[in-house]
Amino acid sequence: MAKLEIFQFPTRADNYGVLLHDPETGATAAIDAPEAGPIQAALAEKGWRLTDILVTHHHGDHTAGIGALKNKYGCTVYGPAREAGLIQGLDVEVKEGDTVSVGHADATVLDTAGHTRGHVSYYFPDEGVVFVGDTLFSVGCGKLLEGDAATMWRSLSKLAALPPETAVYCGHEYTGANCRFALTIEPENEALQARAAQVAENDAKGLPSLPTTIGLELATNPFLRASSPQIQARLGLEGQALEDVFGEVRRRKDRF
Ligand code: ZN
Ligand code: FE
C-alpha cells in the first residue's frame, strides 16, 4: 500500500499548491496548477518529476499553470467532466465514483459542485486525505458562484461524512478571516474560539492553518454546523431545513 508524501506550499496571493509523491513508483501529482513557476520550484526542491495534475475546478487560480507544466513534463491532466470545455489541456475527464491513481495510491472522485458547476474533490481513503479545492475551507466554504445552497450543502455533507481524522487540503488560506466571521455566527463555540486563537498565532508567524481535519471542521465550521440549535436560534431559523440554514450562513458571509 502506498504512503504518499505530501508537500504543500503557498502560491499566488493566498492559494496553496500541493504535490503528492509516491516514493515506490516516483509518480508525482500536483493538486491544481495555480501557477507554473512555484510548482516547478517545489518539484526541484523535492527532486520530483511531475506525472499528473488533478484539477478540482476551472477557475484560473487553479488552472493557469497547466499549459506550461504540460509542455515541460508531458504530464496527464485529470479534471471534472462537467467543466471539460473550460479547462485547457484536460486529458482525462472524471466524475463521481471514478478512481484516479497516483502511483500505487488511489483517489475516489467526489462530486462537490456548488462553488462551480462541476467542482470535484479527490479522496484518498488509504492515505486518509482529501483535496477539496474551493468547496470547503477551514472554518469556511467556497462562494456559490455556479450552484445553489442545496447543491453546496449536499457537497459539504459528503465531505462531512468522511472519517473525522481525514486530513483536508484546501485551495486557499482564508482561515483567519473565516474565523472572524464564524465568531459572529457562533460566538459561544469554545472549539471555534480556540481555533481562532491558534490561527491568529499561526498567521503572526506566517505559518499555514492547513491541512485541517474533518473532525476539526465539524467542531468549528459554521457552514457544516447548520444543525446546531445555537446557530439556528441566532439566525431565527429554528427547525428549518439544514440547506436553508446553511444558505443563510452563506448569505451573511457574502455581506460580511
Ligand atoms: Zn475557485
Ligand atoms: Fe480559488
PDB file of C-alpha atoms and ligand atoms in Angstrom:
ATOM      1  CA  MET A   1       0.000   0.000   0.000  1.00  0.00           C
ATOM      2  CA  ALA A   2       1.333   3.373  -0.965  1.00  0.00           C
ATOM      3  CA  LYS A   3       2.146   6.021   1.549  1.00  0.00           C
ATOM      4  CA  LEU A   4       2.186   9.315  -0.277  1.00  0.00           C
ATOM      5  CA  GLU A   5       4.488  12.154   0.625  1.00  0.00           C
ATOM      6  CA  ILE A   6       2.558  15.430   0.578  1.00  0.00           C
ATOM      7  CA  PHE A   7       4.194  18.832   0.118  1.00  0.00           C
ATOM      8  CA  GLN A   8       2.110  22.000   0.497  1.00  0.00           C
ATOM      9  CA  PHE A   9       3.416  25.448  -0.413  1.00  0.00           C
ATOM     10  CA  PRO A  10       1.930  28.945  -0.760  1.00  0.00           C
ATOM     11  CA  THR A  11       1.459  30.381  -4.235  1.00  0.00           C
ATOM     12  CA  ARG A  12      -0.262  33.404  -5.831  1.00  0.00           C
ATOM     13  CA  ALA A  13      -1.807  35.777  -3.280  1.00  0.00           C
ATOM     14  CA  ASP A  14      -3.475  33.230  -0.985  1.00  0.00           C
ATOM     15  CA  ASN A  15      -3.574  29.901  -2.855  1.00  0.00           C
ATOM     16  CA  TYR A  16      -1.849  26.693  -1.856  1.00  0.00           C
ATOM     17  CA  GLY A  17      -0.068  24.397  -4.244  1.00  0.00           C
ATOM     18  CA  VAL A  18       0.205  20.741  -3.241  1.00  0.00           C
ATOM     19  CA  LEU A  19       2.393  17.961  -4.580  1.00  0.00           C
ATOM     20  CA  LEU A  20       1.753  14.253  -3.927  1.00  0.00           C
ATOM     21  CA  HIS A  21       4.603  11.817  -4.380  1.00  0.00           C
ATOM     22  CA  ASP A  22       4.595   8.020  -4.383  1.00  0.00           C
ATOM     23  CA  PRO A  23       8.165   7.070  -3.423  1.00  0.00           C
ATOM     24  CA  GLU A  24       7.762   3.489  -4.779  1.00  0.00           C
ATOM     25  CA  THR A  25       6.978   4.488  -8.354  1.00  0.00           C
ATOM     26  CA  GLY A  26       8.186   8.096  -8.455  1.00  0.00           C
ATOM     27  CA  ALA A  27       4.735   9.245  -9.579  1.00  0.00           C
ATOM     28  CA  THR A  28       4.113  12.857  -8.587  1.00  0.00           C
ATOM     29  CA  ALA A  29       0.846  14.752  -8.884  1.00  0.00           C
ATOM     30  CA  ALA A  30       0.003  18.408  -8.423  1.00  0.00           C
ATOM     31  CA  ILE A  31      -3.381  19.257  -6.969  1.00  0.00           C
ATOM     32  CA  ASP A  32      -4.462  22.050  -9.321  1.00  0.00           C
ATOM     33  CA  ALA A  33      -1.968  24.266 -11.120  1.00  0.00           C
ATOM     34  CA  PRO A  34      -2.354  27.777  -9.723  1.00  0.00           C
ATOM     35  CA  GLU A  35       0.911  28.948 -11.294  1.00  0.00           C
ATOM     36  CA  ALA A  36       3.699  27.021 -13.068  1.00  0.00           C
ATOM     37  CA  GLY A  37       6.791  28.714 -11.556  1.00  0.00           C
ATOM     38  CA  PRO A  38       6.235  27.900  -7.869  1.00  0.00           C
ATOM     39  CA  ILE A  39       5.183  24.332  -8.759  1.00  0.00           C
ATOM     40  CA  GLN A  40       8.400  23.845 -10.746  1.00  0.00           C
ATOM     41  CA  ALA A  41      10.387  25.291  -7.851  1.00  0.00           C
ATOM     42  CA  ALA A  42       8.672  22.911  -5.421  1.00  0.00           C
ATOM     43  CA  LEU A  43       9.390  19.949  -7.717  1.00  0.00           C
ATOM     44  CA  ALA A  44      13.047  20.987  -7.956  1.00  0.00           C
ATOM     45  CA  GLU A  45      13.291  21.394  -4.179  1.00  0.00           C
ATOM     46  CA  LYS A  46      11.984  17.853  -3.650  1.00  0.00           C
ATOM     47  CA  GLY A  47      13.744  16.300  -6.657  1.00  0.00           C
ATOM     48  CA  TRP A  48      10.425  15.032  -8.036  1.00  0.00           C
ATOM     49  CA  ARG A  49       9.194  14.831 -11.650  1.00  0.00           C
ATOM     50  CA  LEU A  50       5.575  15.799 -12.359  1.00  0.00           C
ATOM     51  CA  THR A  51       3.485  12.972 -13.844  1.00  0.00           C
ATOM     52  CA  ASP A  52      -0.107  14.123 -13.186  1.00  0.00           C
ATOM     53  CA  ILE A  53      -2.252  17.165 -12.416  1.00  0.00           C
ATOM     54  CA  LEU A  54      -5.536  16.647 -10.559  1.00  0.00           C
ATOM     55  CA  VAL A  55      -7.764  19.644 -11.255  1.00  0.00           C
ATOM     56  CA  THR A  56     -10.628  20.479  -8.893  1.00  0.00           C
ATOM     57  CA  HIS A  57     -12.366  23.173 -10.956  1.00  0.00           C
ATOM     58  CA  HIS A  58     -11.921  25.504 -13.904  1.00  0.00           C
ATOM     59  CA  HIS A  59     -11.051  28.820 -12.202  1.00  0.00           C
ATOM     60  CA  GLY A  60      -7.839  30.469 -13.396  1.00  0.00           C
ATOM     61  CA  ASP A  61      -6.207  30.436  -9.969  1.00  0.00           C
ATOM     62  CA  HIS A  62      -6.388  26.599 -10.154  1.00  0.00           C
ATOM     63  CA  THR A  63      -5.558  26.052 -13.834  1.00  0.00           C
ATOM     64  CA  ALA A  64      -3.250  28.857 -15.046  1.00  0.00           C
ATOM     65  CA  GLY A  65      -0.121  26.692 -14.793  1.00  0.00           C
ATOM     66  CA  ILE A  66      -1.429  23.674 -16.720  1.00  0.00           C
ATOM     67  CA  GLY A  67      -0.111  24.641 -20.172  1.00  0.00           C
ATOM     68  CA  ALA A  68       3.465  25.354 -19.115  1.00  0.00           C
ATOM     69  CA  LEU A  69       3.658  22.272 -16.863  1.00  0.00           C
ATOM     70  CA  LYS A  70       2.283  20.012 -19.591  1.00  0.00           C
ATOM     71  CA  ASN A  71       4.825  21.365 -22.077  1.00  0.00           C
ATOM     72  CA  LYS A  72       7.677  20.774 -19.685  1.00  0.00           C
ATOM     73  CA  TYR A  73       6.738  17.395 -18.172  1.00  0.00           C
ATOM     74  CA  GLY A  74       4.194  15.857 -20.552  1.00  0.00           C
ATOM     75  CA  CYS A  75       2.062  15.140 -17.500  1.00  0.00           C
ATOM     76  CA  THR A  76      -1.518  13.808 -17.652  1.00  0.00           C
ATOM     77  CA  VAL A  77      -4.245  16.254 -16.622  1.00  0.00           C
ATOM     78  CA  TYR A  78      -7.377  14.971 -14.855  1.00  0.00           C
ATOM     79  CA  GLY A  79     -10.384  17.193 -14.187  1.00  0.00           C
ATOM     80  CA  PRO A  80     -14.143  17.403 -13.935  1.00  0.00           C
ATOM     81  CA  ALA A  81     -16.038  16.123 -16.989  1.00  0.00           C
ATOM     82  CA  ARG A  82     -18.691  18.776 -16.470  1.00  0.00           C
ATOM     83  CA  GLU A  83     -16.098  21.536 -16.900  1.00  0.00           C
ATOM     84  CA  ALA A  84     -14.179  19.860 -19.742  1.00  0.00           C
ATOM     85  CA  GLY A  85     -14.754  22.730 -22.155  1.00  0.00           C
ATOM     86  CA  LEU A  86     -13.438  25.246 -19.631  1.00  0.00           C
ATOM     87  CA  ILE A  87     -10.120  23.553 -18.768  1.00  0.00           C
ATOM     88  CA  GLN A  88      -7.446  23.783 -21.450  1.00  0.00           C
ATOM     89  CA  GLY A  89      -5.167  20.770 -21.686  1.00  0.00           C
ATOM     90  CA  LEU A  90      -7.542  18.374 -19.915  1.00  0.00           C
ATOM     91  CA  ASP A  91      -6.678  14.755 -20.832  1.00  0.00           C
ATOM     92  CA  VAL A  92      -8.949  12.627 -18.633  1.00  0.00           C
ATOM     93  CA  GLU A  93     -12.491  13.664 -17.670  1.00  0.00           C
ATOM     94  CA  VAL A  94     -13.557  12.426 -14.226  1.00  0.00           C
ATOM     95  CA  LYS A  95     -16.864  12.202 -12.400  1.00  0.00           C
ATOM     96  CA  GLU A  96     -18.281  10.989  -9.052  1.00  0.00           C
ATOM     97  CA  GLY A  97     -17.070   7.499  -8.177  1.00  0.00           C
ATOM     98  CA  ASP A  98     -14.173   7.375 -10.654  1.00  0.00           C
ATOM     99  CA  THR A  99     -10.743   6.304  -9.432  1.00  0.00           C
ATOM    100  CA  VAL A 100      -7.614   8.337 -10.157  1.00  0.00           C
ATOM    101  CA  SER A 101      -4.245   6.792  -9.287  1.00  0.00           C
ATOM    102  CA  VAL A 102      -1.023   8.498  -8.283  1.00  0.00           C
ATOM    103  CA  GLY A 103       1.473   5.646  -8.484  1.00  0.00           C
ATOM    104  CA  HIS A 104       0.039   2.970  -6.188  1.00  0.00           C
ATOM    105  CA  ALA A 105      -2.265   5.372  -4.334  1.00  0.00           C
ATOM    106  CA  ASP A 106      -5.908   5.533  -5.415  1.00  0.00           C
ATOM    107  CA  ALA A 107      -8.240   8.505  -5.107  1.00  0.00           C
ATOM    108  CA  THR A 108     -12.008   8.381  -5.361  1.00  0.00           C
ATOM    109  CA  VAL A 109     -13.529  11.320  -7.186  1.00  0.00           C
ATOM    110  CA  LEU A 110     -16.276  13.096  -5.229  1.00  0.00           C
ATOM    111  CA  ASP A 111     -18.700  15.412  -6.998  1.00  0.00           C
ATOM    112  CA  THR A 112     -18.582  18.537  -4.824  1.00  0.00           C
ATOM    113  CA  ALA A 113     -20.447  21.001  -7.038  1.00  0.00           C
ATOM    114  CA  GLY A 114     -21.610  24.373  -5.727  1.00  0.00           C
ATOM    115  CA  HIS A 115     -18.665  26.747  -5.998  1.00  0.00           C
ATOM    116  CA  THR A 116     -18.619  25.773  -9.682  1.00  0.00           C
ATOM    117  CA  ARG A 117     -20.989  23.519 -11.615  1.00  0.00           C
ATOM    118  CA  GLY A 118     -18.586  20.597 -11.907  1.00  0.00           C
ATOM    119  CA  HIS A 119     -16.203  21.020  -8.957  1.00  0.00           C
ATOM    120  CA  VAL A 120     -14.688  17.711  -7.819  1.00  0.00           C
ATOM    121  CA  SER A 121     -12.663  16.647  -4.786  1.00  0.00           C
ATOM    122  CA  TYR A 122     -10.100  13.844  -4.634  1.00  0.00           C
ATOM    123  CA  TYR A 123     -10.336  11.479  -1.647  1.00  0.00           C
ATOM    124  CA  PHE A 124      -7.510   9.011  -0.914  1.00  0.00           C
ATOM    125  CA  PRO A 125      -9.143   6.642   1.621  1.00  0.00           C
ATOM    126  CA  ASP A 126      -5.995   4.586   2.330  1.00  0.00           C
ATOM    127  CA  GLU A 127      -3.988   7.772   2.896  1.00  0.00           C
ATOM    128  CA  GLY A 128      -6.732   9.421   4.959  1.00  0.00           C
ATOM    129  CA  VAL A 129      -6.569  12.630   2.973  1.00  0.00           C
ATOM    130  CA  VAL A 130      -8.924  14.675   0.792  1.00  0.00           C
ATOM    131  CA  PHE A 131      -8.216  17.573  -1.567  1.00  0.00           C
ATOM    132  CA  VAL A 132     -11.254  19.829  -1.689  1.00  0.00           C
ATOM    133  CA  GLY A 133     -10.201  22.821  -3.813  1.00  0.00           C
ATOM    134  CA  ASP A 134     -12.623  25.689  -3.205  1.00  0.00           C
ATOM    135  CA  THR A 135     -15.535  23.621  -1.837  1.00  0.00           C
ATOM    136  CA  LEU A 136     -14.562  23.532   1.841  1.00  0.00           C
ATOM    137  CA  PHE A 137     -12.174  25.937   3.514  1.00  0.00           C
ATOM    138  CA  SER A 138     -11.077  25.795   7.116  1.00  0.00           C
ATOM    139  CA  VAL A 139     -13.915  27.473   9.056  1.00  0.00           C
ATOM    140  CA  GLY A 140     -15.421  28.464   5.692  1.00  0.00           C
ATOM    141  CA  CYS A 141     -16.612  27.296   2.301  1.00  0.00           C
ATOM    142  CA  GLY A 142     -16.440  28.435  -1.308  1.00  0.00           C
ATOM    143  CA  LYS A 143     -18.741  31.086  -2.710  1.00  0.00           C
ATOM    144  CA  LEU A 144     -21.807  29.829  -4.568  1.00  0.00           C
ATOM    145  CA  LEU A 145     -20.713  31.129  -7.963  1.00  0.00           C
ATOM    146  CA  GLU A 146     -22.370  28.471 -10.136  1.00  0.00           C
ATOM    147  CA  GLY A 147     -24.513  26.488  -7.734  1.00  0.00           C
ATOM    148  CA  ASP A 148     -27.328  26.973  -5.226  1.00  0.00           C
ATOM    149  CA  ALA A 149     -27.285  26.412  -1.476  1.00  0.00           C
ATOM    150  CA  ALA A 150     -28.917  22.975  -1.749  1.00  0.00           C
ATOM    151  CA  THR A 151     -26.214  21.757  -4.137  1.00  0.00           C
ATOM    152  CA  MET A 152     -23.381  23.088  -1.969  1.00  0.00           C
ATOM    153  CA  TRP A 153     -24.964  21.680   1.186  1.00  0.00           C
ATOM    154  CA  ARG A 154     -25.069  18.231  -0.451  1.00  0.00           C
ATOM    155  CA  SER A 155     -21.393  18.549  -1.389  1.00  0.00           C
ATOM    156  CA  LEU A 156     -20.335  19.718   2.063  1.00  0.00           C
ATOM    157  CA  SER A 157     -22.364  16.925   3.683  1.00  0.00           C
ATOM    158  CA  LYS A 158     -20.470  14.386   1.576  1.00  0.00           C
ATOM    159  CA  LEU A 159     -17.163  15.747   2.914  1.00  0.00           C
ATOM    160  CA  ALA A 160     -18.524  15.965   6.466  1.00  0.00           C
ATOM    161  CA  ALA A 161     -19.310  12.220   6.335  1.00  0.00           C
ATOM    162  CA  LEU A 162     -15.660  11.251   5.767  1.00  0.00           C
ATOM    163  CA  PRO A 163     -13.791   9.840   8.792  1.00  0.00           C
ATOM    164  CA  PRO A 164     -13.125  12.670  11.287  1.00  0.00           C
ATOM    165  CA  GLU A 165      -9.351  12.102  11.242  1.00  0.00           C
ATOM    166  CA  THR A 166      -9.224  12.706   7.452  1.00  0.00           C
ATOM    167  CA  ALA A 167      -6.700  15.443   6.596  1.00  0.00           C
ATOM    168  CA  VAL A 168      -8.251  18.188   4.463  1.00  0.00           C
ATOM    169  CA  TYR A 169      -6.199  20.255   1.998  1.00  0.00           C
ATOM    170  CA  CYS A 170      -7.972  23.383   0.695  1.00  0.00           C
ATOM    171  CA  GLY A 171      -7.250  25.722  -2.189  1.00  0.00           C
ATOM    172  CA  HIS A 172      -6.801  28.886  -0.137  1.00  0.00           C
ATOM    173  CA  GLU A 173      -5.534  30.259   3.167  1.00  0.00           C
ATOM    174  CA  TYR A 174      -8.636  32.151   4.315  1.00  0.00           C
ATOM    175  CA  THR A 175      -8.854  30.747   7.831  1.00  0.00           C
ATOM    176  CA  GLY A 176      -8.128  33.931   9.807  1.00  0.00           C
ATOM    177  CA  ALA A 177     -10.860  35.942   8.065  1.00  0.00           C
ATOM    178  CA  ASN A 178     -13.186  32.947   8.218  1.00  0.00           C
ATOM    179  CA  CYS A 179     -12.750  32.727  11.997  1.00  0.00           C
ATOM    180  CA  ARG A 180     -13.664  36.404  12.417  1.00  0.00           C
ATOM    181  CA  PHE A 181     -16.924  35.804  10.551  1.00  0.00           C
ATOM    182  CA  ALA A 182     -17.662  32.468  12.251  1.00  0.00           C
ATOM    183  CA  LEU A 183     -17.423  34.102  15.675  1.00  0.00           C
ATOM    184  CA  THR A 184     -20.343  36.386  14.708  1.00  0.00           C
ATOM    185  CA  ILE A 185     -22.456  33.281  13.938  1.00  0.00           C
ATOM    186  CA  GLU A 186     -21.455  31.140  16.912  1.00  0.00           C
ATOM    187  CA  PRO A 187     -19.566  33.251  19.480  1.00  0.00           C
ATOM    188  CA  GLU A 188     -20.197  30.722  22.289  1.00  0.00           C
ATOM    189  CA  ASN A 189     -18.419  27.854  20.438  1.00  0.00           C
ATOM    190  CA  GLU A 190     -15.293  27.138  22.500  1.00  0.00           C
ATOM    191  CA  ALA A 191     -13.668  24.947  19.848  1.00  0.00           C
ATOM    192  CA  LEU A 192     -14.048  27.850  17.424  1.00  0.00           C
ATOM    193  CA  GLN A 193     -12.597  30.325  19.939  1.00  0.00           C
ATOM    194  CA  ALA A 194      -9.579  28.050  20.371  1.00  0.00           C
ATOM    195  CA  ARG A 195      -9.150  27.616  16.606  1.00  0.00           C
ATOM    196  CA  ALA A 196      -9.357  31.413  16.085  1.00  0.00           C
ATOM    197  CA  ALA A 197      -6.648  31.999  18.711  1.00  0.00           C
ATOM    198  CA  GLN A 198      -4.412  29.299  17.231  1.00  0.00           C
ATOM    199  CA  VAL A 199      -4.848  30.653  13.686  1.00  0.00           C
ATOM    200  CA  ALA A 200      -4.088  34.221  14.788  1.00  0.00           C
ATOM    201  CA  GLU A 201      -0.850  32.926  16.319  1.00  0.00           C
ATOM    202  CA  ASN A 202      -0.004  30.965  13.142  1.00  0.00           C
ATOM    203  CA  ASP A 203      -0.780  33.995  10.942  1.00  0.00           C
ATOM    204  CA  ALA A 204       1.555  36.173  13.007  1.00  0.00           C
ATOM    205  CA  LYS A 205       4.327  33.607  12.445  1.00  0.00           C
ATOM    206  CA  GLY A 206       3.458  33.188   8.757  1.00  0.00           C
ATOM    207  CA  LEU A 207       2.522  29.533   9.353  1.00  0.00           C
ATOM    208  CA  PRO A 208      -0.270  27.782   7.417  1.00  0.00           C
ATOM    209  CA  SER A 209      -3.526  26.771   9.106  1.00  0.00           C
ATOM    210  CA  LEU A 210      -3.821  23.850   6.693  1.00  0.00           C
ATOM    211  CA  PRO A 211      -4.246  20.963   6.382  1.00  0.00           C
ATOM    212  CA  THR A 212      -7.212  20.813   8.707  1.00  0.00           C
ATOM    213  CA  THR A 213      -9.263  17.709   9.569  1.00  0.00           C
ATOM    214  CA  ILE A 214     -12.907  16.798   9.049  1.00  0.00           C
ATOM    215  CA  GLY A 215     -13.276  16.489  12.829  1.00  0.00           C
ATOM    216  CA  LEU A 216     -11.928  19.981  13.483  1.00  0.00           C
ATOM    217  CA  GLU A 217     -14.218  21.429  10.800  1.00  0.00           C
ATOM    218  CA  LEU A 218     -17.266  19.655  12.222  1.00  0.00           C
ATOM    219  CA  ALA A 219     -16.492  21.307  15.558  1.00  0.00           C
ATOM    220  CA  THR A 220     -15.724  24.825  14.295  1.00  0.00           C
ATOM    221  CA  ASN A 221     -17.012  25.481  10.764  1.00  0.00           C
ATOM    222  CA  PRO A 222     -20.413  27.254  10.780  1.00  0.00           C
ATOM    223  CA  PHE A 223     -21.049  26.061   7.207  1.00  0.00           C
ATOM    224  CA  LEU A 224     -21.029  22.437   8.439  1.00  0.00           C
ATOM    225  CA  ARG A 225     -22.968  23.220  11.614  1.00  0.00           C
ATOM    226  CA  ALA A 226     -26.428  24.060  10.263  1.00  0.00           C
ATOM    227  CA  SER A 227     -27.907  21.536  12.697  1.00  0.00           C
ATOM    228  CA  SER A 228     -26.611  23.499  15.716  1.00  0.00           C
ATOM    229  CA  PRO A 229     -29.552  24.794  17.788  1.00  0.00           C
ATOM    230  CA  GLN A 230     -27.464  27.849  18.778  1.00  0.00           C
ATOM    231  CA  ILE A 231     -26.818  28.773  15.152  1.00  0.00           C
ATOM    232  CA  GLN A 232     -30.436  28.161  14.140  1.00  0.00           C
ATOM    233  CA  ALA A 233     -31.616  30.346  17.028  1.00  0.00           C
ATOM    234  CA  ARG A 234     -29.184  33.142  16.192  1.00  0.00           C
ATOM    235  CA  LEU A 235     -30.412  33.169  12.580  1.00  0.00           C
ATOM    236  CA  GLY A 236     -34.077  32.876  13.594  1.00  0.00           C
ATOM    237  CA  LEU A 237     -34.325  29.613  11.629  1.00  0.00           C
ATOM    238  CA  GLU A 238     -35.153  27.084  14.365  1.00  0.00           C
ATOM    239  CA  GLY A 239     -36.156  23.723  12.904  1.00  0.00           C
ATOM    240  CA  GLN A 240     -35.731  24.838   9.285  1.00  0.00           C
ATOM    241  CA  ALA A 241     -34.216  22.664   6.544  1.00  0.00           C
ATOM    242  CA  LEU A 242     -30.461  22.407   7.014  1.00  0.00           C
ATOM    243  CA  GLU A 243     -29.759  23.559   3.452  1.00  0.00           C
ATOM    244  CA  ASP A 244     -31.725  26.746   4.188  1.00  0.00           C
ATOM    245  CA  VAL A 245     -29.811  27.360   7.420  1.00  0.00           C
ATOM    246  CA  PHE A 246     -26.582  26.790   5.503  1.00  0.00           C
ATOM    247  CA  GLY A 247     -27.800  29.155   2.761  1.00  0.00           C
ATOM    248  CA  GLU A 248     -28.433  31.922   5.292  1.00  0.00           C
ATOM    249  CA  VAL A 249     -24.939  31.498   6.808  1.00  0.00           C
ATOM    250  CA  ARG A 250     -23.502  31.737   3.287  1.00  0.00           C
ATOM    251  CA  ARG A 251     -25.530  34.913   2.519  1.00  0.00           C
ATOM    252  CA  ARG A 252     -24.311  36.531   5.725  1.00  0.00           C
ATOM    253  CA  LYS A 253     -20.701  35.694   4.895  1.00  0.00           C
ATOM    254  CA  ASP A 254     -21.149  37.259   1.440  1.00  0.00           C
ATOM    255  CA  ARG A 255     -22.167  40.525   3.134  1.00  0.00           C
ATOM    256  CA  PHE A 256     -19.627  40.335   5.971  1.00  0.00           C
TER     257      PHE A 256
HETATM  258 ZN    ZN B   1     -12.416  28.886  -7.331  1.00  0.00          ZN
HETATM  259 FE    FE B   2      -9.653  29.515  -5.917  1.00  0.00          FE
END
